[in-house]
Short mmCIF file of C-alpha atoms in Angstrom, two decimals:
data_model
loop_
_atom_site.label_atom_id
_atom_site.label_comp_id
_atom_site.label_asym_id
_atom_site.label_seq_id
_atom_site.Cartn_x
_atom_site.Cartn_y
_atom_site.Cartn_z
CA UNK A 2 0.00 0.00 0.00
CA UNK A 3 2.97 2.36 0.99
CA UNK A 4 4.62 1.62 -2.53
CA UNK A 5 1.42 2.32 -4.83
CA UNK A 6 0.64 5.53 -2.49
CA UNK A 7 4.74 6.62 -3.24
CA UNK A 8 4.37 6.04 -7.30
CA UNK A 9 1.57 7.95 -7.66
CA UNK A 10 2.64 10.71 -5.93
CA UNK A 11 5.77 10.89 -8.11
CA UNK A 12 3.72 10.25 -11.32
CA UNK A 13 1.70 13.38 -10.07
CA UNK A 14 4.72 15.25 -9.29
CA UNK A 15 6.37 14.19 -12.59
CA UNK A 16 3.07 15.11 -14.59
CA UNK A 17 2.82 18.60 -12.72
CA UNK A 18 4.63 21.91 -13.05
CA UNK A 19 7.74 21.71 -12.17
CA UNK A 20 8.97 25.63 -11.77
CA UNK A 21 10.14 25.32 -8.08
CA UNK A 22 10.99 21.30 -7.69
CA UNK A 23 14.23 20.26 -8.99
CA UNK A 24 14.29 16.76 -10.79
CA UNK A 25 16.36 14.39 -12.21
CA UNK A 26 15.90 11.79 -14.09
CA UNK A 27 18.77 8.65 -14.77
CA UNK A 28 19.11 5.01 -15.89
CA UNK A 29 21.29 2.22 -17.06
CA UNK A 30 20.49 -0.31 -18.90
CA UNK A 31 22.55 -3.67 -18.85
CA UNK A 32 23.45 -7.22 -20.47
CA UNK A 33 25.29 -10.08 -19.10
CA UNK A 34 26.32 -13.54 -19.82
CA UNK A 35 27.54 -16.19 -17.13
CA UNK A 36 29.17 -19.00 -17.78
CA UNK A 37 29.93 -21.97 -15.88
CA UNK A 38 32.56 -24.29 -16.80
CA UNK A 39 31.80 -27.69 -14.98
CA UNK A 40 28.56 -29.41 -15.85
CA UNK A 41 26.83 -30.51 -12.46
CA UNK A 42 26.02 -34.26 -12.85
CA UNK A 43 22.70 -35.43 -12.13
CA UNK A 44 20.53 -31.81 -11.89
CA UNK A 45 19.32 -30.00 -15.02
CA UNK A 46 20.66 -26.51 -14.24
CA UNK A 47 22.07 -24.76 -16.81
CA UNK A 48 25.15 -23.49 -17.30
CA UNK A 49 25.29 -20.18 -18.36
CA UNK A 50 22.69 -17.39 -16.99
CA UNK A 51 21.74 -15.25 -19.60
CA UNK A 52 20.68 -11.36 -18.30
CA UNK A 53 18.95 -7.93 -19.59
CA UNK A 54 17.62 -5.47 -17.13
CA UNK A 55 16.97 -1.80 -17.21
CA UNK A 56 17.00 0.76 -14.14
CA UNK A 57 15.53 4.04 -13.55
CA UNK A 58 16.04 6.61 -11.51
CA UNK A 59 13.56 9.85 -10.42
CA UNK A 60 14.47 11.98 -7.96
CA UNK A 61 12.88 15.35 -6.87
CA UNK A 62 13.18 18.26 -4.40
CA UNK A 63 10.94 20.96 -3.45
CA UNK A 64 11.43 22.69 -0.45
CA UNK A 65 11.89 20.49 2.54
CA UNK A 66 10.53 17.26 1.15
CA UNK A 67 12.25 15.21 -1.50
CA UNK A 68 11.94 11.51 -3.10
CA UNK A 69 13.16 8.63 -4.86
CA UNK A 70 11.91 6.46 -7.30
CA UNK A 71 14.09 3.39 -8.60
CA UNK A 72 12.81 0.43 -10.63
CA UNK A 73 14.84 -2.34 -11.41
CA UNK A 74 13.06 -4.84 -14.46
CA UNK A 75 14.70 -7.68 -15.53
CA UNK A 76 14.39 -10.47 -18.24
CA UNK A 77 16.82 -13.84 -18.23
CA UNK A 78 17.48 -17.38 -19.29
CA UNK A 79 16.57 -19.44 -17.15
CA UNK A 80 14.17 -17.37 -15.58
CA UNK A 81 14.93 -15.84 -12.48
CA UNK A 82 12.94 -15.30 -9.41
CA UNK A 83 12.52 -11.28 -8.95
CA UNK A 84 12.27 -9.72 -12.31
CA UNK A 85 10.72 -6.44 -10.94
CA UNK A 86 10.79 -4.43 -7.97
CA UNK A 87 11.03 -1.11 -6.24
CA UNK A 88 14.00 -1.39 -4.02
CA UNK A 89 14.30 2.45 -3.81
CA UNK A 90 11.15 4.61 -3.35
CA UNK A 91 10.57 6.95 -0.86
CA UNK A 92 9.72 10.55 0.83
CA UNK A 93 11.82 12.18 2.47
CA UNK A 94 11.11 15.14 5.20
CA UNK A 95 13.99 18.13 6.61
CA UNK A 96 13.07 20.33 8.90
CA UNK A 97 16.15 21.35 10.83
CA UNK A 98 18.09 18.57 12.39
CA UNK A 99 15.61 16.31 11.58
CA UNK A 100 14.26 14.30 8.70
CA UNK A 101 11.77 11.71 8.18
CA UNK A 102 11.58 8.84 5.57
CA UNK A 103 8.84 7.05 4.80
CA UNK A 104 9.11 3.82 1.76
CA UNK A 105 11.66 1.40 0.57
CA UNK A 106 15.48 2.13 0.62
CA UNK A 107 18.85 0.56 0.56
CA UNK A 108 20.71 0.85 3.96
CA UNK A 109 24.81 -0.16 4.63
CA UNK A 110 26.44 -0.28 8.03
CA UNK A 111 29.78 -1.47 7.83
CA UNK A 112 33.41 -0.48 7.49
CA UNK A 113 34.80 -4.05 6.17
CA UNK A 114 35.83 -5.59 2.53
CA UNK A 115 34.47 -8.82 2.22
CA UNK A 116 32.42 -9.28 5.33
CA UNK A 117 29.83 -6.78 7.17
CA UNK A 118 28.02 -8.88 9.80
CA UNK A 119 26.56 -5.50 11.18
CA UNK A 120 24.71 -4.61 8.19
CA UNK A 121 21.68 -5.89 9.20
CA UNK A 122 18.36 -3.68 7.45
CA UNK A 123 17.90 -5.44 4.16
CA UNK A 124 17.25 -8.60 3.03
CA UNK A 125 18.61 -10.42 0.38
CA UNK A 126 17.74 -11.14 -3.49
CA UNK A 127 19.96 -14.35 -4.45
CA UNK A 128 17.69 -14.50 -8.24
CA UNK A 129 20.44 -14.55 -10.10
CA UNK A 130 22.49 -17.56 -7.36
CA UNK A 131 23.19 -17.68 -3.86
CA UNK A 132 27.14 -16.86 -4.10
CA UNK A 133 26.30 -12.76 -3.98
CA UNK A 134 22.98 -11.75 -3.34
CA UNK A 135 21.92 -8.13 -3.62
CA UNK A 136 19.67 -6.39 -1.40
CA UNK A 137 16.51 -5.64 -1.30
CA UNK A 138 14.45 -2.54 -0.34
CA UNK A 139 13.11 -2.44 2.96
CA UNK A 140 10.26 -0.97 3.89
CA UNK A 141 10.98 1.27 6.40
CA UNK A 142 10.05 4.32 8.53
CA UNK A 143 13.33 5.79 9.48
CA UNK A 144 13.72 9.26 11.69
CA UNK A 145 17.35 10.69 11.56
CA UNK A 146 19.23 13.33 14.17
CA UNK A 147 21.66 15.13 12.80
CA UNK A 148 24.99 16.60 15.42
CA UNK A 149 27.52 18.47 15.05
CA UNK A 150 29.68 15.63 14.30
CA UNK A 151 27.52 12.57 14.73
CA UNK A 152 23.85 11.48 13.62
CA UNK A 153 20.89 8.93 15.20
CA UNK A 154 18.94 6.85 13.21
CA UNK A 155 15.91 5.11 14.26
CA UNK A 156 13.93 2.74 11.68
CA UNK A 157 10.60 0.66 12.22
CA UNK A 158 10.86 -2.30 10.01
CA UNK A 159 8.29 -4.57 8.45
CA UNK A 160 9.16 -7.94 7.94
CA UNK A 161 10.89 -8.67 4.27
CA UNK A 162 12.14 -12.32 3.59
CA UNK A 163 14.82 -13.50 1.27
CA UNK A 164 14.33 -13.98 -2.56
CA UNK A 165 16.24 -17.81 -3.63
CA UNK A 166 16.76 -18.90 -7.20
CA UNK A 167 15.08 -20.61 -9.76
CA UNK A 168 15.45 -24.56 -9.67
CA UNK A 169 17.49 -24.27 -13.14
CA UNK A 170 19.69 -20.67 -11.94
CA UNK A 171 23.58 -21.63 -10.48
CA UNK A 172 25.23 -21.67 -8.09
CA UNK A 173 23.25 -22.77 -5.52
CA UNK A 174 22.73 -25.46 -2.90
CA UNK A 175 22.11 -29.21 -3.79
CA UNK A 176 18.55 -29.03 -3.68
CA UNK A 177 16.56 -26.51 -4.68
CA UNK A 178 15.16 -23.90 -1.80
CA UNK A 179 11.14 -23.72 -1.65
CA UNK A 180 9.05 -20.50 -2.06
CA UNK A 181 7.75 -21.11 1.12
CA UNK A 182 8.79 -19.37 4.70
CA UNK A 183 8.15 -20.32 7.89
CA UNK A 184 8.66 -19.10 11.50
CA UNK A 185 9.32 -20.22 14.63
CA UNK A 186 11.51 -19.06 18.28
CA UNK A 187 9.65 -15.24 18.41
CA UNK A 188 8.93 -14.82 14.31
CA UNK A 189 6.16 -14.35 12.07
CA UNK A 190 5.29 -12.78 8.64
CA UNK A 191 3.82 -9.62 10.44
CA UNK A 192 6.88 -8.98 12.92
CA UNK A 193 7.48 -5.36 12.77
CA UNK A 194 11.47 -4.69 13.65
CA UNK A 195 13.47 -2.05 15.00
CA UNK A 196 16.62 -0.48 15.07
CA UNK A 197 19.00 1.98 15.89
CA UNK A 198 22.10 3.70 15.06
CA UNK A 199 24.36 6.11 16.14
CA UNK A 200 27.31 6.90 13.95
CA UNK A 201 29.69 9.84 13.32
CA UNK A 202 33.24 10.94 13.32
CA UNK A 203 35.68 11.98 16.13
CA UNK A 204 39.35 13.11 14.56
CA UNK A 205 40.68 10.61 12.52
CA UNK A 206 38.21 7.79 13.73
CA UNK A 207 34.80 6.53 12.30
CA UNK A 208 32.25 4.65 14.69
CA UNK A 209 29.00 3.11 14.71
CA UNK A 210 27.09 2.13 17.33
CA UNK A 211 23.33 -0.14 16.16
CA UNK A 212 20.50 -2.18 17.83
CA UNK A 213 18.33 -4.55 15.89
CA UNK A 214 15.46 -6.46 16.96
CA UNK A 215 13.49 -8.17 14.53
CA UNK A 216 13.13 -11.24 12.22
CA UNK A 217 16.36 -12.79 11.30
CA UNK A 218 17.42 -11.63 7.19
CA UNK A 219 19.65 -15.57 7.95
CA UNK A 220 17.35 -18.31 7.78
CA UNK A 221 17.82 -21.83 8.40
CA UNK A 222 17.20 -23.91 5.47
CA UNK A 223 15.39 -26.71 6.78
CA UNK A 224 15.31 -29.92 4.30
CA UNK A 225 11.79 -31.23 3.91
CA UNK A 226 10.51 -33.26 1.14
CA UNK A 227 13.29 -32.61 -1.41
CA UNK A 228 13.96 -29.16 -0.63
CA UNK A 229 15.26 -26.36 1.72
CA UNK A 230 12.62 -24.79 3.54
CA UNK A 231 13.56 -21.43 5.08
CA UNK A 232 12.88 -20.79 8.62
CA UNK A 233 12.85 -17.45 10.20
CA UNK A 234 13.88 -16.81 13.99
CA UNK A 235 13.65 -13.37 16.13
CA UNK A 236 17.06 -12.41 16.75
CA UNK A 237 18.12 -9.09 18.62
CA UNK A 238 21.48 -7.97 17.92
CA UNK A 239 24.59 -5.65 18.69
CA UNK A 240 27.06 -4.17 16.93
CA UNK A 241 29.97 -1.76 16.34
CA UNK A 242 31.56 -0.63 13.38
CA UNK A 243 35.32 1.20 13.78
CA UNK A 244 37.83 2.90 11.52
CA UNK A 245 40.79 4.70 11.75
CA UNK A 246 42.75 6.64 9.22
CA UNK A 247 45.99 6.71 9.76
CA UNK A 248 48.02 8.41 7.03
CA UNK A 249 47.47 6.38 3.98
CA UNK A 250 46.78 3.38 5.89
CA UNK A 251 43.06 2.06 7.06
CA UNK A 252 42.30 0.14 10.43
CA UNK A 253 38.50 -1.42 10.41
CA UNK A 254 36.83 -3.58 12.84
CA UNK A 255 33.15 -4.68 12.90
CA UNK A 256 32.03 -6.83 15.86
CA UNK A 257 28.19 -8.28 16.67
CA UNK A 258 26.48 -9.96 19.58
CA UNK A 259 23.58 -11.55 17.94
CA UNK A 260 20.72 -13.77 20.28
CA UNK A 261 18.30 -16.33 18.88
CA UNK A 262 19.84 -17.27 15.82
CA UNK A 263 19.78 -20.70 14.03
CA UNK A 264 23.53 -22.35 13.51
CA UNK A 265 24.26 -24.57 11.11
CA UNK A 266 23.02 -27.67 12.19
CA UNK A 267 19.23 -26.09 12.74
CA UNK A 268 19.80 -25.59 16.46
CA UNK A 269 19.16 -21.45 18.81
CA UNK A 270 22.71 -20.21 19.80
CA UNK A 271 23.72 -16.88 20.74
CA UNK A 272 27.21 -15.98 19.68
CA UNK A 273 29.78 -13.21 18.76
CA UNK A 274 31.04 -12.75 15.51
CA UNK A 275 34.25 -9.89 14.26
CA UNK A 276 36.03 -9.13 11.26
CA UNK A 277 39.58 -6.67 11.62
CA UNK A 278 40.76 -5.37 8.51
CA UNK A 279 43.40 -3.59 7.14
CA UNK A 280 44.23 -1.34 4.05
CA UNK A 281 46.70 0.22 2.76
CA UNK A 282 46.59 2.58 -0.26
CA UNK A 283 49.78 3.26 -2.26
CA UNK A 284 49.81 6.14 -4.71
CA UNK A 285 51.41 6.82 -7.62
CA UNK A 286 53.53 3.67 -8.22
CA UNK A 287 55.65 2.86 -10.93
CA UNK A 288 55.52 6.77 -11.40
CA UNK A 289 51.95 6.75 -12.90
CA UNK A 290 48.81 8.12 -11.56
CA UNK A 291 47.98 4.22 -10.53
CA UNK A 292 46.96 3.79 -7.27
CA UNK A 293 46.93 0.09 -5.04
CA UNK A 294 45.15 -1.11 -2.12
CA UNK A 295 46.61 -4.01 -0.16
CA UNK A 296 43.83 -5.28 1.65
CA UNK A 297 43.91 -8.14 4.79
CA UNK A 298 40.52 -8.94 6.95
CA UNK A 299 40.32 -11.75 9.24
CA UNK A 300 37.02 -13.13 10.42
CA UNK A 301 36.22 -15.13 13.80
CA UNK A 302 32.83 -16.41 15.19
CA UNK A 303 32.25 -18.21 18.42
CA UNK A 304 30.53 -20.99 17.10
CA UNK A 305 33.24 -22.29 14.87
CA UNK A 306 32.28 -24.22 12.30
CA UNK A 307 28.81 -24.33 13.50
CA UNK A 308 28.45 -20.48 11.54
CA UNK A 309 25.16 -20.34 9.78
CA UNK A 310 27.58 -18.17 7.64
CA UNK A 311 31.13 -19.13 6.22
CA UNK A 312 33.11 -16.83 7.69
CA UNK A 313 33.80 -18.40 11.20
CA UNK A 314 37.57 -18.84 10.66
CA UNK A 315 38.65 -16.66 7.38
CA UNK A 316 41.55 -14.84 6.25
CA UNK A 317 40.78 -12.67 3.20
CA UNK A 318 43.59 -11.15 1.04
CA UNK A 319 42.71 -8.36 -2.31
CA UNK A 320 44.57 -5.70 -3.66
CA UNK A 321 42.98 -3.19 -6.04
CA UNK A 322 44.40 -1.70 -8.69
CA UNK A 323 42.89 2.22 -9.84
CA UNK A 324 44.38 3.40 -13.06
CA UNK A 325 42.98 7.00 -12.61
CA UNK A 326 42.41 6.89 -16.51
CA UNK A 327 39.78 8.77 -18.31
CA UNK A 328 37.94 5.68 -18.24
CA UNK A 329 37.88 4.81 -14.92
CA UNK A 330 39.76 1.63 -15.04
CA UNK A 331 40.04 -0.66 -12.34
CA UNK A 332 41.23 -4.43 -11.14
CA UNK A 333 40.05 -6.27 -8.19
CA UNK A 334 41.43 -9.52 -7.17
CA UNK A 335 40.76 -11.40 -3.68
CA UNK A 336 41.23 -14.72 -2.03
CA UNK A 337 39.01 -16.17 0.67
CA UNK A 338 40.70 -18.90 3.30
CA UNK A 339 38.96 -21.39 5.51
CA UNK A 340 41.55 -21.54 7.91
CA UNK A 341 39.57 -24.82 9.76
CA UNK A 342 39.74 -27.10 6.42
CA UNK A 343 42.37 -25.16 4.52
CA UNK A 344 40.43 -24.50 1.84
CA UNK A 345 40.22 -21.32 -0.40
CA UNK A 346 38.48 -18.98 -3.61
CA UNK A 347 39.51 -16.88 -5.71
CA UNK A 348 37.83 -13.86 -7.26
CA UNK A 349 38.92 -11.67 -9.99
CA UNK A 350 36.70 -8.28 -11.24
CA UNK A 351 38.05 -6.04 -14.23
CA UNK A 352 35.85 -2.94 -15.41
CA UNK A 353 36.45 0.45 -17.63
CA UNK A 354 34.51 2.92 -19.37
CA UNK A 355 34.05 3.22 -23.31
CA UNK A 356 32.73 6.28 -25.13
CA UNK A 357 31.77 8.04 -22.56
CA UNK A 358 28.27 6.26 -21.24
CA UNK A 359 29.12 3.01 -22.10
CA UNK A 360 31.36 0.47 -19.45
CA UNK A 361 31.93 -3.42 -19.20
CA UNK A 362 33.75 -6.03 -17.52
CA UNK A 363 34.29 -9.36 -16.44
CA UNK A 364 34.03 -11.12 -13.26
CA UNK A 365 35.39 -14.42 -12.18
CA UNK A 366 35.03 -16.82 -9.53
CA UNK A 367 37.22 -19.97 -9.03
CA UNK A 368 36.72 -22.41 -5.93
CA UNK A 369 40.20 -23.80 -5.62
CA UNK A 370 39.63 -27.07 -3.07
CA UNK A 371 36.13 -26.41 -1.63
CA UNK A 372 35.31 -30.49 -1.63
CA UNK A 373 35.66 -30.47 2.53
CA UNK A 374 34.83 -26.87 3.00
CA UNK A 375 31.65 -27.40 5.46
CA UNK A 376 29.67 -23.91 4.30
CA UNK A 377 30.40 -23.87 0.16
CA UNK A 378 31.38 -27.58 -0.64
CA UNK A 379 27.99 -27.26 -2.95
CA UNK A 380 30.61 -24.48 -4.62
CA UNK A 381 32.96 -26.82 -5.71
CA UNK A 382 32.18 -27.08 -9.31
CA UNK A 383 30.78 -23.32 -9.72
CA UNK A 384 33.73 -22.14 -11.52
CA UNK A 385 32.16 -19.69 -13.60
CA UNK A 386 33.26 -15.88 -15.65
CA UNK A 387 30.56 -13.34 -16.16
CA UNK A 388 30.80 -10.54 -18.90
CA UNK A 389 28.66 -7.37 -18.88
CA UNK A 390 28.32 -4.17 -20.33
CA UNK A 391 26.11 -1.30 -18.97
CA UNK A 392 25.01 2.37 -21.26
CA UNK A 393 23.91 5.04 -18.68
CA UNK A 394 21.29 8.01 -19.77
#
């Protein structure tokens, strides 16, 4: 109801004069091709995931309110799960040190790389495989304080479950993971969450401070008849997010105390989880305008290998590499480790600009020994290079 009520209020502002609102108005529209080198024996998956999708962008201002409008559409072979939806469209409200949002929106907490187990507002959309799923916009109320050198957010937060893929889209588990949600341990389809978060800056150091209570965005996937069923606890959780810049060099931490969540094996455990980090920019080298980033995070939760997650014991190593070209060129490669079965990934990203609106590039992913790995052994034969291109209008 809050979504229709948004999109035609911007339709009437759109269709209205526009003398005193500023507007804009953006898109992209993009194609990609996946394709996976080892053939999965005994599914009928296919190998290659075939993608078109178009986004646009409306944003006004008038006054002391302003908005946002994004729609994401999206047509592929096989057919994926979520081929539209709304993940950004709101009002927004100033009136001094205060604002007030009302609609969907996209929400980050976090300092890390590779891991953010504080960012805790959206769920996830895994159409297109469960390696990297995107988020998903969150209906939300949020009221923000703004300080001198800090800010408070509070959010009220209808329930939103995860999207899974298509029986036919890689990678993804074993067996396929049903439609269908269910709750248990505090949980339901109507749970309204909340959270807080107090962030800002003192010197050379970046904090966060947040509270969420609310239905878990980590289900268990519970096997029943065939498939994964997911099952939704109410968790309540802690966390802080640090940085600190020191000279060319960046020190981050992120460290939760979550309650109520299901492990692994299916079973309630409380636990801590942390990821330290560390990069290190170098500028200029080889006396060009190239710049690097060295980049180290290790991650450590209580439970061990019990994790409903994979990143109980990790040591993740990247370096990026910035050309500072006219067409924004830039190289990304990373390694995850299991340090408990000494096993490992590797992840490669190239991407630069052509003629102006136009950019591509290719992403790769390359399990090297996941066959004991206890989170992403169903991983093992994803091997798999992506190529895209985007125009932007």
């Amino acid at each position: 109801m809050i979504i229709r009520f948004l999109i035609i209020l911007f339709t009437l502002i759109n269709t209205s004069s526009l003398a005193e609102t500023y507007t804009e108005q953006y898109g992209e529209v993009e194609v990609s091709s996946s394709v996976f080198f080892d053939d999965v024996e005994g599914d009928d998956r296919k190998n290659t995931l075939n993608s078109s999708s178009l986004k646009y962008n409306f944003f006004f201002e008038k006054n002391n309110l302003s908005g946002k409008l994004k729609i994401n559409s999206a047509i592929s072979d096989p057919e994926v799960a979520q081929k539209i939806d709304f993940n950004e469209a709101y009002l927004e409200y100033a009136n001094n040190d205060l604002s007030y949002l009302v609609g969907n929106n996209i929400i980050f907490w976090g300092k890390n790389e590779f891991y953010n187990p504080v960012d805790i507002i959206n769920s996830k959309d895994f159409s297109n495989g469960l390696a990297q799923g995107e988020k998903k916009g969150q209906t939300m109320v949020n009221v923000k304080r703004y300080f001198e050198s800090s800010e408070l957010n509070f959010f009220i937060l209808p329930a939103v479950t995860n999207t899974y893929p298509t029986s036919k889209v890689r990678p993804q588990l074993a067996l396929d993971v049903d439609t269908t949600n269910t709750y248990s341990d505090g949980a339901n389809k109507d749970n309204i969450g909340m959270a807080l978060r107090w962030s800002g800056y003192i010197n050379e150091y970046d904090y966060g401070l947040s509270f969420y209570e609310g239905n878990t965005k980590d289900p268990a996937l519970v096997l029943n008849s065939g498939k994964f069923i997911p099952k939704y606890s109410e968790i309540t959780q802690l966390g802080l997010d640090l940085q600190a810049t020191k000279g060319d060099t960046l020190y981050k931490s992120e460290v939760v105390y979550r309650e109520n969540q299901y492990d692994y094996n299916g079973n309630i455990e409380d636990y801590t989880n942390l990821i330290l980090g560390i990069e290190h920019n170098n500028y200029g080298i080889l006396e060009k305008s190239w710049d690097l980033a060295n980049i180290i995070e290790y991650s450590y939760d209580t439970r061990s290998t019990k994790s409903h997650h994979g990143y109980q014991n990790d040591l993740f190593l990247g370096a990026r590499l910035v050309l500072n070209d006219i067409e924004d060129t830039q190289y990304f490669v990373s390694i995850q480790n299991d340090l408990d079965k000494n096993t490992r990934a590797l992840t490669f990203n190239y991407e630069s600009r052509f003629f102006s609106s136009l950019r591509a590039g290719i992403d790769i992913y390359h399990p090297l020994n996941l066959e004991d790995d206890t989170h992403q052994s169903s991983f093992k034969d994803e091997s798999n290079i992506k190529f895209y291109t985007s125009y932007s209008f």
